[in-house]
mmCIF file of C-alpha atoms in Angstrom:
data_model
loop_
_atom_site.group_PDB
_atom_site.id
_atom_site.type_symbol
_atom_site.label_atom_id
_atom_site.label_comp_id
_atom_site.label_asym_id
_atom_site.label_seq_id
_atom_site.Cartn_x
_atom_site.Cartn_y
_atom_site.Cartn_z
ATOM 1 C CA MET A 1 0.047 0.094 0.275
ATOM 2 C CA THR A 2 1.246 3.496 -1.310
ATOM 3 C CA MET A 3 1.019 6.690 1.507
ATOM 4 C CA PRO A 4 -0.969 8.949 -0.614
ATOM 5 C CA ARG A 5 0.880 12.550 -1.952
ATOM 6 C CA TYR A 6 -1.168 14.969 -0.242
ATOM 7 C CA SER A 7 -1.624 16.550 3.385
ATOM 8 C CA VAL A 8 -4.064 17.505 5.793
ATOM 9 C CA LEU A 9 -1.388 19.817 6.991
ATOM 10 C CA GLU A 10 1.861 21.068 5.745
ATOM 11 C CA THR A 11 3.716 22.702 8.597
ATOM 12 C CA ILE A 12 8.055 24.181 8.453
ATOM 13 C CA LEU A 13 8.864 23.893 11.990
ATOM 14 C CA VAL A 14 12.070 25.112 11.694
ATOM 15 C CA ASP A 15 13.980 26.304 8.435
ATOM 16 C CA ASN A 16 17.555 25.139 9.258
ATOM 17 C CA PRO A 17 17.817 22.361 11.916
ATOM 18 C CA ASP A 18 20.954 22.364 14.263
ATOM 19 C CA PHE A 19 21.105 18.445 15.217
ATOM 20 C CA ASP A 20 24.291 19.595 16.834
ATOM 21 C CA SER A 21 21.465 21.562 19.928
ATOM 22 C CA LEU A 22 19.835 18.669 20.637
ATOM 23 C CA GLU A 23 17.928 20.158 23.103
ATOM 24 C CA LYS A 24 17.760 23.834 21.657
ATOM 25 C CA LEU A 25 15.778 22.299 18.526
ATOM 26 C CA THR A 26 13.463 20.456 20.506
ATOM 27 C CA GLU A 27 12.272 23.578 22.059
ATOM 28 C CA GLN A 28 12.026 24.576 19.167
ATOM 29 C CA ILE A 29 9.890 22.155 17.638
ATOM 30 C CA GLU A 30 8.056 22.026 20.710
ATOM 31 C CA GLN A 31 7.475 26.083 20.214
ATOM 32 C CA LYS A 32 6.078 26.422 16.179
ATOM 33 C CA ALA A 33 4.434 23.516 17.263
ATOM 34 C CA PHE A 34 2.414 24.858 19.965
ATOM 35 C CA LEU A 35 1.768 27.775 18.094
ATOM 36 C CA GLU A 36 0.591 25.673 14.396
ATOM 37 C CA MET A 37 -2.047 24.348 17.188
ATOM 38 C CA GLU A 38 -3.748 27.073 18.873
ATOM 39 C CA ILE A 39 -3.873 28.522 15.541
ATOM 40 C CA ILE A 40 -5.397 25.623 14.452
ATOM 41 C CA ILE A 41 -7.720 25.629 17.581
ATOM 42 C CA GLU A 42 -8.952 29.371 17.168
ATOM 43 C CA TYR A 43 -9.557 28.050 13.543
ATOM 44 C CA LEU A 44 -12.060 25.044 14.861
ATOM 45 C CA LYS A 45 -14.132 27.573 17.463
ATOM 46 C CA ARG A 46 -15.054 29.551 14.343
ATOM 47 C CA LEU A 47 -16.843 26.862 12.423
#
């Protein structure tokens, strides 16, 4: 079975990830993911 070639949501969490600093990278990913989540939740509340 193949994966579909579309997505429901796409976003860039970190433009230039620094894999040598995993703690900082994790923090950046979490911050951006929570921001995106808040935007989605606010949108859904308006439906």
